[in-house]
Coordinates of N, CA and C and ligand atoms in Angstrom, one line a residue:
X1 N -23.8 30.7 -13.8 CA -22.7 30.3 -13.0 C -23.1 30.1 -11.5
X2 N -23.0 29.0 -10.7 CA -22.9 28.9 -9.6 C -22.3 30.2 -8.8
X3 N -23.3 30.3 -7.9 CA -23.1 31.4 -6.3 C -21.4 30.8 -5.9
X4 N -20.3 31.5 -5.8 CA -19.6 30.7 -5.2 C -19.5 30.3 -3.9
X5 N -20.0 31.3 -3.7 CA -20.0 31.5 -1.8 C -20.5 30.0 -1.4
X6 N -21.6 29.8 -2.3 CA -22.2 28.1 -1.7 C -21.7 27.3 -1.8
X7 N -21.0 26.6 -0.8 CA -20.4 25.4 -1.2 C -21.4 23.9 -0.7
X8 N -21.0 23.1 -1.1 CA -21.7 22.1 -1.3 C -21.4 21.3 0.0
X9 N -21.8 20.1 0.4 CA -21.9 18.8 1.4 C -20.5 18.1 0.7
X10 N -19.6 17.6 1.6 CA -18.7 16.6 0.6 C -19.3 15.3 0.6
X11 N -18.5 14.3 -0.5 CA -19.1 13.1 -0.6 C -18.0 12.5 -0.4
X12 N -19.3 11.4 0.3 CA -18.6 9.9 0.7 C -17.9 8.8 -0.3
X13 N -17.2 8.9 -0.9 CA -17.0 7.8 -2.5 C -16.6 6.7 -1.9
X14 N -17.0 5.5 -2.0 CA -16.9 4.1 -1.3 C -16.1 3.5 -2.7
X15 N -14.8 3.1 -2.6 CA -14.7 1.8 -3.4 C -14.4 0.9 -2.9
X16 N -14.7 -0.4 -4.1 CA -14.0 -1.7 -3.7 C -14.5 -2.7 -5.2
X17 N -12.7 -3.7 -4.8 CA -12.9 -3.9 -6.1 C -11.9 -4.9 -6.0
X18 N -12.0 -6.6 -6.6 CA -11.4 -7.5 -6.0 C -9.7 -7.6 -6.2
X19 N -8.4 -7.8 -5.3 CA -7.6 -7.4 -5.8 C -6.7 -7.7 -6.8
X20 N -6.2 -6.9 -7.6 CA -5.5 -6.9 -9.0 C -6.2 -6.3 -9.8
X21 N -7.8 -5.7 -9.6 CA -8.7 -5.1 -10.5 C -8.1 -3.8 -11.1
X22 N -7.4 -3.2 -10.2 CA -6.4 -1.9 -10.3 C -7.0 -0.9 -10.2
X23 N -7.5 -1.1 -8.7 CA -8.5 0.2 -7.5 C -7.2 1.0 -7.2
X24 N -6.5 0.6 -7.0 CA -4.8 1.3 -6.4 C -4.7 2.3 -7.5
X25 N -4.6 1.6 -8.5 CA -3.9 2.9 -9.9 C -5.1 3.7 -10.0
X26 N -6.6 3.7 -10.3 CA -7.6 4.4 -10.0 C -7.7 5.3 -8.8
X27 N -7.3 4.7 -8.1 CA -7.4 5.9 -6.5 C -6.3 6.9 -7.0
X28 N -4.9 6.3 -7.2 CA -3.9 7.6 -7.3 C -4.2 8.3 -8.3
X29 N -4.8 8.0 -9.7 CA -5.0 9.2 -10.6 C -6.3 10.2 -10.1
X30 N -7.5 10.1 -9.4 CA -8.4 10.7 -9.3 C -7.6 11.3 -8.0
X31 N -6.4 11.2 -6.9 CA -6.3 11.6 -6.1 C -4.8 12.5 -6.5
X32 N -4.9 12.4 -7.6 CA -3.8 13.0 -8.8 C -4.5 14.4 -9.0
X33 N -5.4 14.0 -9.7 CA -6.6 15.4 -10.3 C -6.8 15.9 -9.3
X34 N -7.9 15.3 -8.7 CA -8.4 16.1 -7.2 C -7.4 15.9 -5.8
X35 N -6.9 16.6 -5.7 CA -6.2 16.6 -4.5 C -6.9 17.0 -3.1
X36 N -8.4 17.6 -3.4 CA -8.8 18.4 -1.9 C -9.5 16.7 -1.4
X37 N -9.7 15.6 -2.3 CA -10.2 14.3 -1.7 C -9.3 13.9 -0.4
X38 N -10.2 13.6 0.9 CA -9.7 13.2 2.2 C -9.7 11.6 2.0
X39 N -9.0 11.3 2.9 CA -8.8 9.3 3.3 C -9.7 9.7 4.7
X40 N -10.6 9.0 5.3 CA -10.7 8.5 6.9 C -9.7 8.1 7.2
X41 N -9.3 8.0 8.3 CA -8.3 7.9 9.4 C -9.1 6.7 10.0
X42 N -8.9 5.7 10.0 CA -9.4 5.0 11.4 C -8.3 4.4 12.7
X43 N -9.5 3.5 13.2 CA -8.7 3.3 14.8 C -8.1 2.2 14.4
X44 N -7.3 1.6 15.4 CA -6.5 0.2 15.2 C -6.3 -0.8 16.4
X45 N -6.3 -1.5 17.0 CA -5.5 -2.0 18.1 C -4.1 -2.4 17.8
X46 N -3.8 -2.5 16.3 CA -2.3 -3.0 16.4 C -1.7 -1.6 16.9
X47 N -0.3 -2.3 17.0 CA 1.1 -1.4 17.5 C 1.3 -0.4 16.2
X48 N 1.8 0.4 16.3 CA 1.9 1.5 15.6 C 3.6 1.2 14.9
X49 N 3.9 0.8 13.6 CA 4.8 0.8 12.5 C 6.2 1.5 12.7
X50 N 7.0 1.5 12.7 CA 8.1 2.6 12.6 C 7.9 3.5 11.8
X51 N 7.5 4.7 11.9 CA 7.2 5.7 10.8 C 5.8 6.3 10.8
X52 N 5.1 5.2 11.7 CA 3.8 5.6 11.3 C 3.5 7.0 12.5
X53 N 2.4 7.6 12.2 CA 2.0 8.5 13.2 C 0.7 8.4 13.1
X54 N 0.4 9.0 14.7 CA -0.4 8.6 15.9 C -1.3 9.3 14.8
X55 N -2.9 9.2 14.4 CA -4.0 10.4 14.3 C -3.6 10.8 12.7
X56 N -2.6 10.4 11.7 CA -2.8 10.7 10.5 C -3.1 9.2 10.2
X57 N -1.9 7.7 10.3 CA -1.9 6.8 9.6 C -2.8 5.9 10.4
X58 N -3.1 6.1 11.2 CA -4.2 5.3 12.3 C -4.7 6.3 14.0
X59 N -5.8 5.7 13.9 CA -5.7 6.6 15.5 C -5.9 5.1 16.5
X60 N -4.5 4.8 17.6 CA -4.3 3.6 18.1 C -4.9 3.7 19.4
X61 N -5.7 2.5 19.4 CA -6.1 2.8 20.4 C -5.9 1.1 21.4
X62 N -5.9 0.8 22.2 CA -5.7 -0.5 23.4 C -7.1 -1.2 22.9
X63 N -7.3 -2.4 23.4 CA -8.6 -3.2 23.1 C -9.5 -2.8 23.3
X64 N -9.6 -2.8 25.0 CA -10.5 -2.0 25.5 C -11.3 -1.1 25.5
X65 N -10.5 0.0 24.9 CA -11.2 1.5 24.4 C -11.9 1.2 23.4
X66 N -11.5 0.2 22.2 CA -12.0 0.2 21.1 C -13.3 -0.7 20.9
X67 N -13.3 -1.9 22.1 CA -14.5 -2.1 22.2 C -15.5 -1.9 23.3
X68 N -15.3 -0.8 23.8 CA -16.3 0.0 24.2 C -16.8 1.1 23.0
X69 N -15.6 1.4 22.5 CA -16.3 2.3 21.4 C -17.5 1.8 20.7
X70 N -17.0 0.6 20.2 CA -17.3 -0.5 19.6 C -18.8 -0.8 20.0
X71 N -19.0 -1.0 21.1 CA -20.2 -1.2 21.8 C -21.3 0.0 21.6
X72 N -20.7 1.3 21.7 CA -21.7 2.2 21.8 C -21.5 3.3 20.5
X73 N -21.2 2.1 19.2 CA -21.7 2.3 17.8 C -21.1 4.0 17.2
X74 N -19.8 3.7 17.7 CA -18.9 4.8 16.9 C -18.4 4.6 15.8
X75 N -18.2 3.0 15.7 CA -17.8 2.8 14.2 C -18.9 2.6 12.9
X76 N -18.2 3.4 11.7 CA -19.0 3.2 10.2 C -19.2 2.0 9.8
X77 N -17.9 1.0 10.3 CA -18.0 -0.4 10.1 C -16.3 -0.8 10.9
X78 N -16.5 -2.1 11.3 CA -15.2 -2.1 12.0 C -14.9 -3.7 11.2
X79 N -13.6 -4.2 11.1 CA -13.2 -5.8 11.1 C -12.0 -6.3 12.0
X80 N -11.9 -8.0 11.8 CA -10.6 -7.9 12.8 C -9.8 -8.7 11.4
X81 N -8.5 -7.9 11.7 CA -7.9 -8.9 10.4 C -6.4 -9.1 11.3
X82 N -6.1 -10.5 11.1 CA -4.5 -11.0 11.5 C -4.7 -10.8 13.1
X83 N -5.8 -10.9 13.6 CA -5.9 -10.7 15.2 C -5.7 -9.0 16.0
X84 N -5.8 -7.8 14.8 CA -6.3 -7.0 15.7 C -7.5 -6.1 15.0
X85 N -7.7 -5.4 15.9 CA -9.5 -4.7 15.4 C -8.8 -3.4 14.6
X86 N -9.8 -3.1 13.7 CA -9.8 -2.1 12.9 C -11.3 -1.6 12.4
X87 N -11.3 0.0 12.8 CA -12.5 0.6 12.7 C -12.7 2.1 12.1
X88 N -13.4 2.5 11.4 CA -13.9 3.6 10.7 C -14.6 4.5 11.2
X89 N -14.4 5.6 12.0 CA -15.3 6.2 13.2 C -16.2 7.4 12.7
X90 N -16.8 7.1 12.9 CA -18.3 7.9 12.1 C -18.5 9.5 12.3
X91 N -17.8 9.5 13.8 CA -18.5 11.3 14.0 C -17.8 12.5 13.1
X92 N -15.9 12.1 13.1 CA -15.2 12.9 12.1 C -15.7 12.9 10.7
X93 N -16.3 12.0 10.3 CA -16.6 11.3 9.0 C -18.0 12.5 9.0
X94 N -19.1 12.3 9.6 CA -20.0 13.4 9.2 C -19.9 14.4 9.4
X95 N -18.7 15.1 10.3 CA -18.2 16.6 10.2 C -17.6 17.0 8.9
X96 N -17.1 15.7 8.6 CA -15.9 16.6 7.5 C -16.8 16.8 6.2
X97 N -17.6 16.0 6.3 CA -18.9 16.0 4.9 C -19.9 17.2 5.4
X98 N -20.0 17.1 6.9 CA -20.5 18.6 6.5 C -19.7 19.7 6.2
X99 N -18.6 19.8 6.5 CA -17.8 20.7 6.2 C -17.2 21.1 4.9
X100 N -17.9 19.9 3.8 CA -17.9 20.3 2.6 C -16.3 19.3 2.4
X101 N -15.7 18.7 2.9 CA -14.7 17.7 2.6 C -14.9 16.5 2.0
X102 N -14.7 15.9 1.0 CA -14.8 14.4 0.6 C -14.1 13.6 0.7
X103 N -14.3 12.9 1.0 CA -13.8 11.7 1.4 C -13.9 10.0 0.7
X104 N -12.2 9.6 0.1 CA -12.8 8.1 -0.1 C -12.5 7.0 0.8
X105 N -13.2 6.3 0.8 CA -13.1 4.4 1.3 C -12.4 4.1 0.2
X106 N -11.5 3.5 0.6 CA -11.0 2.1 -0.3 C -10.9 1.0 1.0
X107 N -12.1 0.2 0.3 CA -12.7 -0.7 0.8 C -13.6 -1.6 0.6
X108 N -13.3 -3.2 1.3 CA -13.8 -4.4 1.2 C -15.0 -4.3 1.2
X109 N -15.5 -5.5 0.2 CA -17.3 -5.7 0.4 C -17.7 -5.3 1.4
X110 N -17.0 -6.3 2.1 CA -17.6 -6.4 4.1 C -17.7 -5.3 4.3
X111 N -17.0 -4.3 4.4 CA -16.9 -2.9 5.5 C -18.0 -2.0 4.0
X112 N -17.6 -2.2 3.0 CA -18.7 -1.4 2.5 C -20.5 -1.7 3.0
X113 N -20.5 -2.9 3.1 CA -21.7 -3.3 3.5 C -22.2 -3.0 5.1
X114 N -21.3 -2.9 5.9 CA -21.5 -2.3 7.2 C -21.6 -0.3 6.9
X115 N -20.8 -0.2 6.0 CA -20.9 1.2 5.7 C -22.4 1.8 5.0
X116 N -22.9 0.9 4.3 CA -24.0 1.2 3.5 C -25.2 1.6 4.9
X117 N -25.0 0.9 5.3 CA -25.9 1.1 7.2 C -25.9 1.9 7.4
X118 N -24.1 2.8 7.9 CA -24.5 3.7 8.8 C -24.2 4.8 7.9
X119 N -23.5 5.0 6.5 CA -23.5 6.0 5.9 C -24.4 5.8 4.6
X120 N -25.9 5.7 4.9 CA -26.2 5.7 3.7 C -26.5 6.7 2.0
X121 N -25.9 7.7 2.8 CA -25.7 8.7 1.4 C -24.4 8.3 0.4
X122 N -23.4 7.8 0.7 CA -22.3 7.4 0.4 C -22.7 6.9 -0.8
X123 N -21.8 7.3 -1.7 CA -21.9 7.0 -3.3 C -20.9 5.2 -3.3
X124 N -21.7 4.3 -3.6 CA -20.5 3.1 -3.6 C -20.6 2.8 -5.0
X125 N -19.0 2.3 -5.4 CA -18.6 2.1 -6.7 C -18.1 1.1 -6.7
X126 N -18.4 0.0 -7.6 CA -17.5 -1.6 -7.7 C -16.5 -1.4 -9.1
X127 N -16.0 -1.6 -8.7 CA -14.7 -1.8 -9.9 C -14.8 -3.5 -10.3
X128 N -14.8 -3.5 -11.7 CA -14.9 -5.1 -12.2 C -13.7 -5.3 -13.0
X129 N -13.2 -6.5 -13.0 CA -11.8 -6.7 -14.2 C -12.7 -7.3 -15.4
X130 N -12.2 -7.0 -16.5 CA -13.1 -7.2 -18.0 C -13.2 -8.7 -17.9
X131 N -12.0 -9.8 -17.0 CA -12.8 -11.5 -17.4 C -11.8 -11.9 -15.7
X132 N -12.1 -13.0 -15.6 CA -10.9 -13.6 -14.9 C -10.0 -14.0 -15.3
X133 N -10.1 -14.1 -16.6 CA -8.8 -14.3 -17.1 C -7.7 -13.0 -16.9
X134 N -8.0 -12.3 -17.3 CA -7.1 -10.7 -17.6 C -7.0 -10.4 -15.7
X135 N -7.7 -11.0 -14.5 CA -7.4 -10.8 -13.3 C -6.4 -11.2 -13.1
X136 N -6.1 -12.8 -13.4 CA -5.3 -13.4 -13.4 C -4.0 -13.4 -14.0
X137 N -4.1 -12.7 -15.2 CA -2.9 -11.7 -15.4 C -2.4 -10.8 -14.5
X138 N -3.1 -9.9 -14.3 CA -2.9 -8.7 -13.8 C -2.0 -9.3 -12.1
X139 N -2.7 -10.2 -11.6 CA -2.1 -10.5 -10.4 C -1.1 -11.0 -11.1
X140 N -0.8 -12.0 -11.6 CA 0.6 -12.4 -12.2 C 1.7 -11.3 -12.4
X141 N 1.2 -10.1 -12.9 CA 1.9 -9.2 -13.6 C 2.8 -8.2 -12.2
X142 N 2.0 -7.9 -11.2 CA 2.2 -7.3 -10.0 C 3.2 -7.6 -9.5
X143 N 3.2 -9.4 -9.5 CA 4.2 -10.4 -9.2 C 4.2 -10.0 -7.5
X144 N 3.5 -9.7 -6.7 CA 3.4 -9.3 -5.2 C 3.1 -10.9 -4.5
X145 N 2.8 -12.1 -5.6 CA 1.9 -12.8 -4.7 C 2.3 -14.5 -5.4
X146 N 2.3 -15.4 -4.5 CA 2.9 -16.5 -4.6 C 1.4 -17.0 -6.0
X147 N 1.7 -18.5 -6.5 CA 0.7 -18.9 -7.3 C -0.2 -19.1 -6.5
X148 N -0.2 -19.8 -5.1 CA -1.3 -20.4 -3.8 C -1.7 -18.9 -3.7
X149 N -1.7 -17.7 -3.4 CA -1.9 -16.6 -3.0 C -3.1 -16.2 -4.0
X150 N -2.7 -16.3 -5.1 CA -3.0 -15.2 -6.5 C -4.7 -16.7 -6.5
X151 N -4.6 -18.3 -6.3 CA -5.8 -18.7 -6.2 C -6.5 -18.5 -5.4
X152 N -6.0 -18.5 -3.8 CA -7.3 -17.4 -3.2 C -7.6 -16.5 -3.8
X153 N -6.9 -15.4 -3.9 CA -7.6 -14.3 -4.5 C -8.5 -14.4 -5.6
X154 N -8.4 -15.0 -6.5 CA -9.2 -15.2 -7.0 C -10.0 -16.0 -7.0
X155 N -10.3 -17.2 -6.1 CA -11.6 -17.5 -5.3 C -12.5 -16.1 -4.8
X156 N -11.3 -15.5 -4.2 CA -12.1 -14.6 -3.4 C -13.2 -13.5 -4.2
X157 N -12.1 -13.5 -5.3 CA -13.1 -12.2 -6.1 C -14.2 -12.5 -6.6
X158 N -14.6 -13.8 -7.0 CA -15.8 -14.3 -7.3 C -16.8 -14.2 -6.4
X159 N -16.6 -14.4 -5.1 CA -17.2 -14.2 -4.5 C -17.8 -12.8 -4.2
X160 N -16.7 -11.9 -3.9 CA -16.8 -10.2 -4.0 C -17.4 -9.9 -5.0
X161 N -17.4 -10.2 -6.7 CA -18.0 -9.7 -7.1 C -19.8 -10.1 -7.4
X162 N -20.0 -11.4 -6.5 CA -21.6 -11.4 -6.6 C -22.4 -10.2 -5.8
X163 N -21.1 -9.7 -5.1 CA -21.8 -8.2 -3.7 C -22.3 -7.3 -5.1
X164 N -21.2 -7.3 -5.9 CA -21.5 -6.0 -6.5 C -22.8 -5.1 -7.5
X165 N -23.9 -6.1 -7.3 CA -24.6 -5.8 -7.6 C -25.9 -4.8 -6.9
X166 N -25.6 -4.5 -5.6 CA -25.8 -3.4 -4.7 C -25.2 -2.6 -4.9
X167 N -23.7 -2.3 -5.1 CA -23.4 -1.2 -5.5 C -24.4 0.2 -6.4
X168 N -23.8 1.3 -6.4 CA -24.4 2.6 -7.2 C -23.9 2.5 -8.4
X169 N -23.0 1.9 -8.7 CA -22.6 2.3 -10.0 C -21.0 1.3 -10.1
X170 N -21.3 0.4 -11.2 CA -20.1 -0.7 -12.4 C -19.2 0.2 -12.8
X171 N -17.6 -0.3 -12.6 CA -16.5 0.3 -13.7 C -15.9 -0.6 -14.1
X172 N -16.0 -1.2 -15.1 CA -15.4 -2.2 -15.8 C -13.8 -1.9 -16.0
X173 N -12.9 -2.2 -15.4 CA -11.1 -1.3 -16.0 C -11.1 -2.6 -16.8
X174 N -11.4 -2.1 -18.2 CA -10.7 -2.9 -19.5 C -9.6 -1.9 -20.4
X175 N -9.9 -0.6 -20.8 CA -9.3 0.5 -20.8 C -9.1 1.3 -19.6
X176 N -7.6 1.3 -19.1 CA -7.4 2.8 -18.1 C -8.1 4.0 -18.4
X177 N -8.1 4.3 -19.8 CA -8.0 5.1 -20.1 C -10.1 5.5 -19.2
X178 N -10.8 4.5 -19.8 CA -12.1 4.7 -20.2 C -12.4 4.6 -18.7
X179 N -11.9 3.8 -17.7 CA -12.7 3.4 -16.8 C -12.6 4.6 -15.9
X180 N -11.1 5.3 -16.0 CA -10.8 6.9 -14.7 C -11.6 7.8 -15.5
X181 N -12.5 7.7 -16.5 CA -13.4 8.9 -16.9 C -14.8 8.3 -16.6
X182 N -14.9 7.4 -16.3 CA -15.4 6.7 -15.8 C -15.7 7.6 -14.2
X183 N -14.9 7.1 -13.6 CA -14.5 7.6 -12.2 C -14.5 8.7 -11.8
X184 N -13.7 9.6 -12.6 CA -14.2 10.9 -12.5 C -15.6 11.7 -12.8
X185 N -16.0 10.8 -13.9 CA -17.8 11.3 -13.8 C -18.6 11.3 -12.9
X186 N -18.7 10.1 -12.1 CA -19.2 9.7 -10.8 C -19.4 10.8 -10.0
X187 N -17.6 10.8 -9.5 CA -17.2 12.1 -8.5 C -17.7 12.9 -8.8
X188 N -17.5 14.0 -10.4 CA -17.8 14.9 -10.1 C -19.6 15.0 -10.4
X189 N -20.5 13.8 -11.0 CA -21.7 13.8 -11.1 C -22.0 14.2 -9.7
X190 N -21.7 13.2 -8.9 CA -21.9 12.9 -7.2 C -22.3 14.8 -6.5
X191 N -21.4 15.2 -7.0 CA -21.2 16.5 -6.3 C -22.2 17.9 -6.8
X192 N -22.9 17.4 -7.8 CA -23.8 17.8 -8.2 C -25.2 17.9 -7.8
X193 N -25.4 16.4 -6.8 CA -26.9 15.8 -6.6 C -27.2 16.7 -5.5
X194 N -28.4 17.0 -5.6 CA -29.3 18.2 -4.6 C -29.1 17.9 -3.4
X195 N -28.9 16.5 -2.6 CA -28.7 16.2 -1.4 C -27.5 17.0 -1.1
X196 N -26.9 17.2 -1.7 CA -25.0 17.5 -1.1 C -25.1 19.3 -1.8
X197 N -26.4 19.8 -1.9 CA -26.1 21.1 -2.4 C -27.6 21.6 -1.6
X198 N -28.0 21.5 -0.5 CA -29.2 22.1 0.3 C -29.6 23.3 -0.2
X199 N -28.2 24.5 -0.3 CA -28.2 25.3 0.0 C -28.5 26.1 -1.4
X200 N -28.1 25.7 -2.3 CA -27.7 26.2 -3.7 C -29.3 27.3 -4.5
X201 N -30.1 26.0 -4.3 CA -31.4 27.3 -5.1 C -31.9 28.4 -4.2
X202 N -31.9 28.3 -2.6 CA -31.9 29.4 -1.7 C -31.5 30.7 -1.8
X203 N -29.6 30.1 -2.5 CA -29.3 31.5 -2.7 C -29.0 32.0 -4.3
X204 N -29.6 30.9 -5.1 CA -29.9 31.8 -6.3 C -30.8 32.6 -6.2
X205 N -32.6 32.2 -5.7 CA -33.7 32.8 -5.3 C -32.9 33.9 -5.0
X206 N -32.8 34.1 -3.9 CA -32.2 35.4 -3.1 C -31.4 36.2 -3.7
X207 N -30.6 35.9 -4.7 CA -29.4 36.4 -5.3 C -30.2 38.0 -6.0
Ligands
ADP301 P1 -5.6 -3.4 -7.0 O1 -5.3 -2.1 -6.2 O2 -7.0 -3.4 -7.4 O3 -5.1 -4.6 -6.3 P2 -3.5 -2.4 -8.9 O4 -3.9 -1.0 -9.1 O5 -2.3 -2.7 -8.0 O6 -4.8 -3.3 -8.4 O7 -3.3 -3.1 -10.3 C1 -2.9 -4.5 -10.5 C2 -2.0 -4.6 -11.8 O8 -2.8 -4.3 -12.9 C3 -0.9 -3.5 -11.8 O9 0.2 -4.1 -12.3 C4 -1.5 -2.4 -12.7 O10 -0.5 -1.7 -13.3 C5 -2.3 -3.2 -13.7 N1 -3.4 -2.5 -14.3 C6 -4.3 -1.7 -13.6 N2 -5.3 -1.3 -14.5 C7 -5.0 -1.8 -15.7 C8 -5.7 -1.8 -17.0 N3 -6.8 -1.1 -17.2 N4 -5.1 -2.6 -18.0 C9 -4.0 -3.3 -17.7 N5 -3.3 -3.4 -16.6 C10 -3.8 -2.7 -15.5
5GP302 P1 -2.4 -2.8 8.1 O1 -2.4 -3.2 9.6 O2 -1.4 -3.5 7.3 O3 -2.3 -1.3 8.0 O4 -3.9 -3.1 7.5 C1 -4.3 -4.5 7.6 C2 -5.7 -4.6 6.9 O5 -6.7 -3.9 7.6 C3 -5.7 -4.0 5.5 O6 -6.3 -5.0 4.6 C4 -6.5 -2.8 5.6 O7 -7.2 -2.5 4.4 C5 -7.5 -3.2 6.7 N1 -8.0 -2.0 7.3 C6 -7.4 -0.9 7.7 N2 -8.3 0.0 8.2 C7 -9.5 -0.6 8.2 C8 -10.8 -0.1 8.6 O8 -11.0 1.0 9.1 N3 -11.8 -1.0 8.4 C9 -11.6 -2.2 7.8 N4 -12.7 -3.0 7.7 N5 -10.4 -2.7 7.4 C10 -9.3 -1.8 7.6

């Protein structure tokens, strides 16, 4: 039996997965089971939502702040989407993993590939749809998205998924059932690897 006293390094879980692949229903069941799993918080320059709050749903910050931050490489990876900046800030991010907290990304090629940079222990996972065909269902099925919408998108995925071959590790969602056991092996494999457990044979030795 594991020492309990030792607790481990948390892990970084990177996803991304092109949309309609059904990363959304996979994030809520693993965040179903595991509940101690954290989200990053990041920065934003947009205006802050009705509802939203300061430091849980974004930390908002003015242009300026953010690209000075920006400049002196606070972000894990940052983008600009619809004309404001959005960034992932690195220092909370290595506290909370040292602190033994895990943490997922749900997130784009792009930012994962900025992320691979500066977090390179981070476990990244591609999620794949079994054809384009059954993509193309599934967006149909959602019904969130006009016909012109649903062909980008799936332009787009084709593209996303030539990235995925850097990834750590393929989840094909053909079965729900197969791919979140899938997912959950990862995780809890992930939590296992010696990097994220320094401490563990020190204090068996010692025990
Ligand atoms: P994403 O977050 O990747 O855009 P969603 O989780 O919103 O995708 O899923 C897109 C649609 O596909 C939803 O209607 C969802 O219920 C459905 N879906 C997800 N996984 C499967 C699966 N394994 N088989 C069939 N339909 C699925
Ligand atoms: P919203 O403004 O609607 O909350 O988010 C707009 C878009 O920005 C979404 O596609 C969201 O995934 C993306 N986004 C939010 N935070 C980040 C971030 O830290 N980095 C990157 N690259 N994109 C982000």
């Amino acid at each position: 039996m594991r020492p309990n006293r030792v607790s481990r390094d948390g892990i970084a879980l990177v996803l991304s997965a092109p949309s309609g692949t059904g990363k959304t229903t996979l994030v809520q069941r693993l965040r179903q089971e595991f509940p101690q799993i954290g989200y990053s918080v990041s920065c934003t320059t947009r205006q802050p939502r009705p509802g939203e709050v300061a430091g849980k749903d974004y930390i908002f910050l003015v242009r300026a702040e953010f690209e000075r931050m920006r400049a002196e490489h606070h972000f894990a990876e940052w983008a600009e989407v619809h004309g404001n900046l959005y960034g992932t800030p690195l220092a909370p991010i290595h506290e909370a993993l040292r602190q033994g907290q895990d943490i997922l990304f749900d997130i784009d090629v792009q930012g994962a590939a900025q992320l691979k940079l500066s977090l390179a222990e981070a476990v990244f996972v591609f999620i794949l749809p079994p054809s384009m065909h059954e993509l193309e269902n599934r967006l149909r099925k959602r019904g969130t998205d006009s016909e012109a919408t649903i062909d980008i998108r799936l332009g787009n995925a084709r593209k996303e998924m030539l990235e995925a071959r850097w990834y750590d590790f393929l989840i094909v969602n053909d079965d729900l059932e197969v791919a979140y056991d899938s997912l959950r092996a990862i995780y809890l494999a992930a939590g296992l690897a010696p990097c994220r457990n320094a401490h563990l044979v020190d204090a068996i030795l010692k025990d």
